[in-house]
Amino acid sequence: AKKKADKKKEDGGSGGGGGGAAAGSGFKLSPGVVKLRAAVVGKGADAFDVRNCAPLAFASQVTALLDTLSSGGARRKPKIAKGTRDFEPAQMRVRQEAFETIRKVFNVHGAVEIDTPVFELKETLTGKYGEDTKLIYDLADQGGEILALRYDLTVPFARFLAMHPIGNIKRFHIAKVYRRDNPQLARGRYREFYQCDFDVAGTYMPMVADAEVITVATEILSSLPIGTFQVKLNHRVLLDSIFDICGVPEDKFRSICSAVDKLDKEPWSEVKREMVQDKGLPEESADMIGTFVTLKGTPRELTKQLLNEKKFGDHPRAADAMANLILLWNYLEAMGSIKYVSFDLSLARGLDYYTGVIYECVFTGGGP
């Protein structure tokens, strides 16, 4: 018996033999461990011989090697996804205070809160955002449904209303949205961010709901310590009338509108170049558009100038839009928010679902 044991020890007990070599008296390495041994470079032939280490030390060595192999040979440095950010406790406190201020204004105006899924059927979202449709985050096929992350809170609200007919409603919704955009962190443009929506749906007198939404925005921004701001405002029908007057074919209205929408970021010369060279608009039409979209001023003064100069001629849709805007100025003046408004014919807003008054708030300075 002793000779047989010595024979086995001579044949396989050295730990440096081929696959399946014995490790200690009667203990064989599994094929997986043998493979790990073969993967080790520069550690020596006996690096993983269990006779040379305690069981716990051996397990630690195997775990460390598996981690190294699974990370491609180097430990992976933690990294956050592009266009997103973490919020630390101090930042969360600031955000929570801001949300409480916003909710307070929403509640004062009689709004109720809803929530919708973070993803929707893709067919619900497509065709609503113009050229920005390409920024929708598609999801992998999940059980036969083609889904996408929500791009904003407005289209899901429209879907909500179609499924839940509830008559007149003022609703607010505070939630994250997602856009597959090129992040510009210095300008606060992220792929994941919060929107705080306030919408009025139902049947109301003309311009009443628009005036209230604009007033809600001014009350919120005035309540937050962010400095001075301005509400740039235009009318989508007025903008379409300008395109019509300038000879833009109707099938190019949306694409030309998207070009005009870049005037807050690019000079007129670049916007005109895009219209003419990229979108095929005659140069004389682009020049005529330029005589309109460079105009801006206080609501009352610019309205008076446009009417006195008969800038829109006898265009019927332009006349209707101007009548609506005059009514809007009256409501905003009564609500105390017209002082924040700038009537700006360059404001376009590129999304396809805009059909009436369009506006956006811009900061003009100050703040902490």
Tab-separated table of C-alpha atoms in Angstrom:
chain	number	residue	atom	x	y	z
A	1	ALA	CA	0.000	0.000	0.000
A	2	LYS	CA	2.836	2.358	0.864
A	3	LYS	CA	4.513	1.676	-2.485
A	4	LYS	CA	1.253	2.408	-4.354
A	5	ALA	CA	0.800	5.714	-2.484
A	6	ASP	CA	4.403	6.703	-3.246
A	7	LYS	CA	3.819	5.792	-6.902
A	8	LYS	CA	0.736	8.102	-7.102
A	9	LYS	CA	2.661	10.902	-5.448
A	10	GLU	CA	5.485	10.568	-7.965
A	11	ASP	CA	3.048	10.489	-10.918
A	12	GLY	CA	0.790	13.459	-10.077
A	13	GLY	CA	1.529	15.104	-6.775
A	14	SER	CA	4.034	17.730	-7.907
A	15	GLY	CA	1.355	20.289	-8.778
A	16	GLY	CA	3.177	21.210	-11.978
A	17	GLY	CA	1.884	18.402	-14.187
A	18	GLY	CA	-0.881	18.422	-16.818
A	19	GLY	CA	-4.631	18.893	-16.437
A	20	GLY	CA	-6.239	16.861	-13.704
A	21	ALA	CA	-3.060	16.679	-11.607
A	22	ALA	CA	-3.517	15.692	-7.963
A	23	ALA	CA	-3.302	18.411	-5.348
A	24	GLY	CA	-2.315	16.906	-2.031
A	25	SER	CA	-3.202	13.437	-0.959
A	26	GLY	CA	-6.049	12.115	-3.150
A	27	PHE	CA	-7.415	15.652	-4.105
A	28	LYS	CA	-7.760	16.556	-7.788
A	29	LEU	CA	-8.111	20.089	-9.199
A	30	SER	CA	-11.341	20.622	-11.117
A	31	PRO	CA	-11.127	21.418	-14.846
A	32	GLY	CA	-12.218	25.036	-14.111
A	33	VAL	CA	-9.378	25.609	-11.661
A	34	VAL	CA	-6.924	23.997	-14.049
A	35	LYS	CA	-8.085	26.467	-16.717
A	36	LEU	CA	-7.554	29.334	-14.285
A	37	ARG	CA	-4.056	28.091	-13.627
A	38	ALA	CA	-3.363	28.096	-17.318
A	39	ALA	CA	-4.648	31.690	-17.612
A	40	VAL	CA	-2.223	33.041	-15.014
A	41	VAL	CA	0.798	34.754	-16.561
A	42	GLY	CA	3.892	35.593	-14.583
A	43	LYS	CA	2.724	34.065	-11.318
A	44	GLY	CA	4.821	30.935	-11.410
A	45	ALA	CA	3.839	27.318	-11.912
A	46	ASP	CA	2.777	26.801	-8.306
A	47	ALA	CA	0.717	30.009	-7.937
A	48	PHE	CA	-2.551	28.137	-7.475
A	49	ASP	CA	-1.354	24.898	-5.964
A	50	VAL	CA	-3.731	24.360	-3.041
A	51	ARG	CA	-0.940	22.627	-1.120
A	52	ASN	CA	0.795	26.031	-0.909
A	53	CYS	CA	-2.104	28.051	0.588
A	54	ALA	CA	-4.929	27.783	3.081
A	55	PRO	CA	-8.466	27.181	1.701
A	56	LEU	CA	-9.610	30.784	2.347
A	57	ALA	CA	-6.518	32.244	0.709
A	58	PHE	CA	-7.046	29.980	-2.314
A	59	ALA	CA	-10.686	31.120	-2.636
A	60	SER	CA	-9.597	34.766	-2.464
A	61	GLN	CA	-7.040	34.214	-5.200
A	62	VAL	CA	-9.611	32.564	-7.461
A	63	THR	CA	-12.157	35.366	-6.875
A	64	ALA	CA	-9.565	38.047	-7.624
A	65	LEU	CA	-8.552	36.289	-10.836
A	66	LEU	CA	-12.163	35.908	-11.972
A	67	ASP	CA	-12.708	39.644	-11.400
A	68	THR	CA	-9.632	40.450	-13.437
A	69	LEU	CA	-10.594	38.148	-16.304
A	70	SER	CA	-14.194	39.393	-16.455
A	71	SER	CA	-13.057	43.035	-16.692
A	72	GLY	CA	-10.745	42.392	-19.622
A	73	GLY	CA	-7.598	42.230	-17.582
A	74	ALA	CA	-8.017	45.495	-15.649
A	75	ARG	CA	-10.369	46.628	-12.922
A	76	ARG	CA	-13.155	48.791	-14.455
A	77	LYS	CA	-13.434	52.342	-13.156
A	78	PRO	CA	-17.029	53.279	-12.174
A	79	LYS	CA	-18.617	55.639	-14.700
A	80	ILE	CA	-22.027	57.263	-15.051
A	81	ALA	CA	-23.925	57.110	-18.340
A	82	LYS	CA	-23.368	59.997	-20.757
A	83	GLY	CA	-25.798	62.857	-20.288
A	84	THR	CA	-26.872	61.868	-16.764
A	85	ARG	CA	-25.778	62.880	-13.275
A	86	ASP	CA	-25.996	61.881	-9.629
A	87	PHE	CA	-27.566	64.124	-7.007
A	88	GLU	CA	-25.941	64.314	-3.579
A	89	PRO	CA	-27.974	64.994	-0.403
A	90	ALA	CA	-27.350	68.765	-0.442
A	91	GLN	CA	-28.430	68.975	-4.094
A	92	MET	CA	-31.512	66.892	-3.371
A	93	ARG	CA	-32.537	69.318	-0.632
A	94	VAL	CA	-32.343	72.234	-3.056
A	95	ARG	CA	-34.322	70.342	-5.676
A	96	GLN	CA	-36.952	69.333	-3.138
A	97	GLU	CA	-37.389	72.938	-2.025
A	98	ALA	CA	-37.793	74.020	-5.657
A	99	PHE	CA	-40.381	71.298	-6.290
A	100	GLU	CA	-42.315	72.345	-3.183
A	101	THR	CA	-42.433	75.932	-4.456
A	102	ILE	CA	-43.618	74.762	-7.873
A	103	ARG	CA	-46.272	72.460	-6.420
A	104	LYS	CA	-47.563	75.277	-4.229
A	105	VAL	CA	-48.192	77.493	-7.277
A	106	PHE	CA	-49.825	74.615	-9.160
A	107	ASN	CA	-52.136	73.930	-6.223
A	108	VAL	CA	-53.073	77.607	-5.846
A	109	HIS	CA	-54.329	77.507	-9.438
A	110	GLY	CA	-56.465	74.449	-8.717
A	111	ALA	CA	-54.397	71.864	-10.583
A	112	VAL	CA	-54.511	68.137	-9.803
A	113	GLU	CA	-51.562	65.772	-10.131
A	114	ILE	CA	-51.336	62.682	-12.358
A	115	ASP	CA	-48.635	60.186	-13.264
A	116	THR	CA	-47.998	58.146	-16.422
A	117	PRO	CA	-45.542	55.330	-17.296
A	118	VAL	CA	-41.955	56.286	-18.036
A	119	PHE	CA	-42.271	54.406	-21.353
A	120	GLU	CA	-45.019	54.447	-23.967
A	121	LEU	CA	-45.847	52.572	-27.135
A	122	LYS	CA	-43.521	54.056	-29.724
A	123	GLU	CA	-46.421	54.709	-32.087
A	124	THR	CA	-47.864	57.037	-29.440
A	125	LEU	CA	-44.743	59.209	-29.503
A	126	THR	CA	-43.717	59.235	-33.165
A	127	GLY	CA	-44.924	61.965	-35.469
A	128	LYS	CA	-45.380	64.492	-32.654
A	129	TYR	CA	-41.956	66.123	-32.394
A	130	GLY	CA	-40.973	67.069	-35.946
A	131	GLU	CA	-37.262	66.696	-36.567
A	132	ASP	CA	-36.731	65.897	-32.870
A	133	THR	CA	-38.393	62.490	-33.343
A	134	LYS	CA	-34.883	61.120	-33.889
A	135	LEU	CA	-34.108	61.965	-30.249
A	136	ILE	CA	-36.600	59.439	-28.872
A	137	TYR	CA	-34.995	56.587	-26.911
A	138	ASP	CA	-36.134	53.270	-28.405
A	139	LEU	CA	-36.378	50.217	-26.158
A	140	ALA	CA	-35.750	46.611	-27.119
A	141	ASP	CA	-38.783	44.543	-28.129
A	142	GLN	CA	-40.548	43.478	-24.938
A	143	GLY	CA	-43.053	40.712	-25.561
A	144	GLY	CA	-44.152	41.972	-28.964
A	145	GLU	CA	-44.635	45.665	-28.027
A	146	ILE	CA	-42.418	48.339	-29.595
A	147	LEU	CA	-41.737	50.780	-26.762
A	148	ALA	CA	-39.832	54.011	-26.200
A	149	LEU	CA	-38.936	56.206	-23.238
A	150	ARG	CA	-41.120	59.302	-22.984
A	151	TYR	CA	-39.662	62.399	-24.648
A	152	ASP	CA	-41.843	64.841	-22.734
A	153	LEU	CA	-44.947	64.842	-20.517
A	154	THR	CA	-47.325	66.484	-23.005
A	155	VAL	CA	-47.878	63.619	-25.452
A	156	PRO	CA	-48.425	61.091	-22.629
A	157	PHE	CA	-51.008	63.533	-21.206
A	158	ALA	CA	-52.804	63.627	-24.558
A	159	ARG	CA	-52.863	59.818	-24.553
A	160	PHE	CA	-54.118	59.910	-20.953
A	161	LEU	CA	-57.013	62.187	-21.929
A	162	ALA	CA	-57.932	59.947	-24.865
A	163	MET	CA	-58.193	56.981	-22.485
A	164	HIS	CA	-59.787	58.861	-19.577
A	165	PRO	CA	-62.371	61.372	-20.858
A	166	ILE	CA	-62.781	63.629	-17.828
A	167	GLY	CA	-63.902	66.973	-19.253
A	168	ASN	CA	-62.157	70.155	-18.133
A	169	ILE	CA	-58.996	69.640	-16.129
A	170	LYS	CA	-55.987	71.555	-14.895
A	171	ARG	CA	-53.284	68.998	-14.343
A	172	PHE	CA	-49.640	69.056	-13.323
A	173	HIS	CA	-47.022	66.359	-13.649
A	174	ILE	CA	-43.467	66.426	-12.289
A	175	ALA	CA	-41.337	63.594	-13.662
A	176	LYS	CA	-38.218	62.643	-15.603
A	177	VAL	CA	-38.078	62.604	-19.400
A	178	TYR	CA	-35.426	61.255	-21.766
A	179	ARG	CA	-33.866	62.583	-24.962
A	180	ARG	CA	-31.124	60.972	-27.024
A	181	ASP	CA	-29.554	64.365	-27.600
A	182	ASN	CA	-25.933	65.429	-27.648
A	183	PRO	CA	-25.383	66.469	-24.015
A	184	GLN	CA	-24.160	70.016	-23.371
A	185	LEU	CA	-23.488	69.919	-19.661
A	186	ALA	CA	-22.241	73.511	-19.473
A	187	ARG	CA	-25.634	74.663	-20.784
A	188	GLY	CA	-27.597	72.282	-18.579
A	189	ARG	CA	-28.664	70.015	-21.466
A	190	TYR	CA	-28.853	66.402	-20.275
A	191	ARG	CA	-30.326	63.193	-21.646
A	192	GLU	CA	-32.295	62.623	-18.446
A	193	PHE	CA	-33.970	65.554	-16.718
A	194	TYR	CA	-37.127	66.645	-14.928
A	195	GLN	CA	-40.055	68.488	-16.449
A	196	CYS	CA	-42.703	70.267	-14.395
A	197	ASP	CA	-45.791	70.414	-16.606
A	198	PHE	CA	-48.948	72.451	-16.050
A	199	ASP	CA	-51.646	71.937	-18.686
A	200	VAL	CA	-55.228	73.063	-19.061
A	201	ALA	CA	-57.472	70.776	-21.123
A	202	GLY	CA	-61.129	71.114	-22.018
A	203	THR	CA	-63.409	73.876	-23.268
A	204	TYR	CA	-62.680	77.466	-22.216
A	205	MET	CA	-63.069	81.002	-23.551
A	206	PRO	CA	-60.353	81.917	-26.102
A	207	MET	CA	-56.945	82.747	-24.603
A	208	VAL	CA	-58.077	82.244	-20.983
A	209	ALA	CA	-56.143	78.987	-20.525
A	210	ASP	CA	-53.068	80.348	-22.338
A	211	ALA	CA	-53.038	83.414	-20.105
A	212	GLU	CA	-53.265	81.290	-16.958
A	213	VAL	CA	-50.452	78.925	-18.011
A	214	ILE	CA	-48.159	81.870	-18.781
A	215	THR	CA	-49.068	83.472	-15.457
A	216	VAL	CA	-48.321	80.213	-13.607
A	217	ALA	CA	-44.863	80.171	-15.197
A	218	THR	CA	-44.139	83.770	-14.170
A	219	GLU	CA	-45.339	83.155	-10.610
A	220	ILE	CA	-43.088	80.109	-10.254
A	221	LEU	CA	-40.006	81.820	-11.669
A	222	SER	CA	-40.644	84.908	-9.540
A	223	SER	CA	-40.830	82.694	-6.430
A	224	LEU	CA	-37.489	80.992	-7.068
A	225	PRO	CA	-34.139	82.734	-6.349
A	226	ILE	CA	-32.897	82.477	-9.931
A	227	GLY	CA	-32.650	86.095	-11.062
A	228	THR	CA	-34.494	87.982	-13.786
A	229	PHE	CA	-36.270	86.296	-16.686
A	230	GLN	CA	-38.388	86.997	-19.741
A	231	VAL	CA	-41.209	85.139	-21.500
A	232	LYS	CA	-40.666	85.107	-25.264
A	233	LEU	CA	-44.023	84.666	-26.994
A	234	ASN	CA	-45.327	84.166	-30.534
A	235	HIS	CA	-48.282	82.530	-32.288
A	236	ARG	CA	-47.811	79.453	-34.472
A	237	VAL	CA	-50.611	80.525	-36.860
A	238	LEU	CA	-48.923	83.914	-37.229
A	239	LEU	CA	-45.653	82.188	-38.046
A	240	ASP	CA	-47.313	79.959	-40.638
A	241	SER	CA	-48.940	83.064	-42.135
A	242	ILE	CA	-45.498	84.668	-42.435
A	243	PHE	CA	-44.243	81.607	-44.328
A	244	ASP	CA	-47.279	81.747	-46.613
A	245	ILE	CA	-46.791	85.458	-47.312
A	246	CYS	CA	-43.109	84.840	-48.077
A	247	GLY	CA	-43.862	82.105	-50.619
A	248	VAL	CA	-42.821	79.043	-48.603
A	249	PRO	CA	-44.566	75.892	-49.916
A	250	GLU	CA	-46.896	74.455	-47.283
A	251	ASP	CA	-45.059	71.132	-47.241
A	252	LYS	CA	-41.929	73.019	-46.106
A	253	PHE	CA	-43.581	74.934	-43.249
A	254	ARG	CA	-42.383	72.531	-40.542
A	255	SER	CA	-38.816	72.224	-41.815
A	256	ILE	CA	-38.466	76.006	-42.242
A	257	CYS	CA	-40.002	76.449	-38.790
A	258	SER	CA	-37.292	74.196	-37.350
A	259	ALA	CA	-34.646	76.377	-38.971
A	260	VAL	CA	-36.169	79.593	-37.567
A	261	ASP	CA	-36.260	77.944	-34.140
A	262	LYS	CA	-32.441	78.019	-34.117
A	263	LEU	CA	-32.254	81.816	-34.141
A	264	ASP	CA	-31.689	81.890	-30.376
A	265	LYS	CA	-28.515	79.855	-30.888
A	266	GLU	CA	-27.289	80.829	-34.374
A	267	PRO	CA	-27.026	84.110	-36.345
A	268	TRP	CA	-29.531	84.904	-39.083
A	269	SER	CA	-26.871	84.301	-41.766
A	270	GLU	CA	-26.503	80.643	-40.703
A	271	VAL	CA	-30.265	80.118	-40.424
A	272	LYS	CA	-30.718	81.598	-43.913
A	273	ARG	CA	-27.967	79.343	-45.271
A	274	GLU	CA	-29.763	76.290	-43.860
A	275	MET	CA	-33.063	77.383	-45.414
A	276	VAL	CA	-31.562	77.950	-48.856
A	277	GLN	CA	-28.813	75.346	-49.157
A	278	ASP	CA	-30.052	72.511	-46.965
A	279	LYS	CA	-33.834	72.859	-47.347
A	280	GLY	CA	-34.110	74.210	-50.873
A	281	LEU	CA	-35.952	77.466	-50.141
A	282	PRO	CA	-35.566	80.241	-52.760
A	283	GLU	CA	-33.250	82.983	-51.488
A	284	GLU	CA	-35.829	85.722	-52.021
A	285	SER	CA	-38.273	83.854	-49.770
A	286	ALA	CA	-35.618	83.510	-47.070
A	287	ASP	CA	-34.855	87.235	-47.285
A	288	MET	CA	-38.549	88.067	-46.829
A	289	ILE	CA	-38.745	85.796	-43.787
A	290	GLY	CA	-35.800	87.711	-42.356
A	291	THR	CA	-37.781	90.971	-42.415
A	292	PHE	CA	-40.323	89.364	-40.055
A	293	VAL	CA	-38.412	87.104	-37.691
A	294	THR	CA	-35.954	89.789	-36.645
A	295	LEU	CA	-38.778	91.827	-35.066
A	296	LYS	CA	-39.426	91.791	-31.326
A	297	GLY	CA	-40.611	94.173	-28.624
A	298	THR	CA	-43.150	94.718	-25.884
A	299	PRO	CA	-46.546	93.150	-26.664
A	300	ARG	CA	-48.476	96.395	-27.075
A	301	GLU	CA	-45.788	98.296	-28.993
A	302	LEU	CA	-44.911	95.591	-31.522
A	303	THR	CA	-48.593	94.798	-32.105
A	304	LYS	CA	-49.238	98.468	-32.868
A	305	GLN	CA	-46.247	98.602	-35.231
A	306	LEU	CA	-47.322	95.484	-37.160
A	307	LEU	CA	-50.881	96.744	-37.574
A	308	ASN	CA	-49.876	100.285	-38.547
A	309	GLU	CA	-47.432	99.007	-41.188
A	310	LYS	CA	-49.994	96.469	-42.439
A	311	LYS	CA	-47.140	93.963	-42.255
A	312	PHE	CA	-49.434	90.988	-42.929
A	313	GLY	CA	-51.578	92.674	-45.559
A	314	ASP	CA	-55.041	91.146	-45.756
A	315	HIS	CA	-53.933	87.633	-44.826
A	316	PRO	CA	-57.003	86.192	-43.003
A	317	ARG	CA	-55.198	83.732	-40.733
A	318	ALA	CA	-52.690	86.380	-39.689
A	319	ALA	CA	-55.591	88.697	-38.818
A	320	ASP	CA	-57.168	85.985	-36.642
A	321	ALA	CA	-53.881	85.319	-34.855
A	322	MET	CA	-53.338	89.027	-34.165
A	323	ALA	CA	-56.862	89.316	-32.754
A	324	ASN	CA	-56.134	86.400	-30.390
A	325	LEU	CA	-52.881	87.992	-29.277
A	326	ILE	CA	-54.568	91.320	-28.508
A	327	LEU	CA	-57.073	89.404	-26.362
A	328	LEU	CA	-54.193	87.568	-24.672
A	329	TRP	CA	-52.455	90.876	-23.849
A	330	ASN	CA	-55.638	92.022	-22.100
A	331	TYR	CA	-55.820	88.882	-19.941
A	332	LEU	CA	-52.104	88.962	-19.092
A	333	GLU	CA	-52.384	92.605	-18.108
A	334	ALA	CA	-55.304	91.787	-15.810
A	335	MET	CA	-53.332	88.918	-14.246
A	336	GLY	CA	-50.254	91.095	-13.716
A	337	SER	CA	-47.896	89.029	-15.875
A	338	ILE	CA	-47.663	91.011	-19.145
A	339	LYS	CA	-44.615	92.872	-17.790
A	340	TYR	CA	-42.564	89.687	-18.234
A	341	VAL	CA	-43.588	89.090	-21.865
A	342	SER	CA	-41.625	89.900	-25.034
A	343	PHE	CA	-43.487	89.568	-28.350
A	344	ASP	CA	-40.812	87.869	-30.476
A	345	LEU	CA	-41.524	86.804	-34.080
A	346	SER	CA	-38.363	84.664	-34.147
A	347	LEU	CA	-39.781	82.216	-31.605
A	348	ALA	CA	-40.795	79.103	-33.548
A	349	ARG	CA	-40.669	75.987	-31.349
A	350	GLY	CA	-40.026	72.948	-33.498
A	351	LEU	CA	-42.573	70.439	-32.189
A	352	ASP	CA	-45.417	69.516	-34.523
A	353	TYR	CA	-48.183	69.564	-31.920
A	354	TYR	CA	-47.979	73.349	-31.400
A	355	THR	CA	-50.939	75.025	-33.105
A	356	GLY	CA	-51.548	78.292	-31.237
A	357	VAL	CA	-49.695	80.499	-28.759
A	358	ILE	CA	-46.086	79.398	-28.215
A	359	TYR	CA	-43.744	80.698	-25.524
A	360	GLU	CA	-40.587	79.956	-23.606
A	361	CYS	CA	-38.949	81.458	-20.541
A	362	VAL	CA	-35.349	82.687	-20.748
A	363	PHE	CA	-33.119	84.009	-17.980
A	364	THR	CA	-31.748	87.480	-18.473
A	365	GLY	CA	-29.331	87.791	-15.530
A	366	GLY	CA	-28.846	87.919	-11.775
A	367	GLY	CA	-29.503	85.061	-9.430
A	368	PRO	CA	-27.212	83.370	-6.873
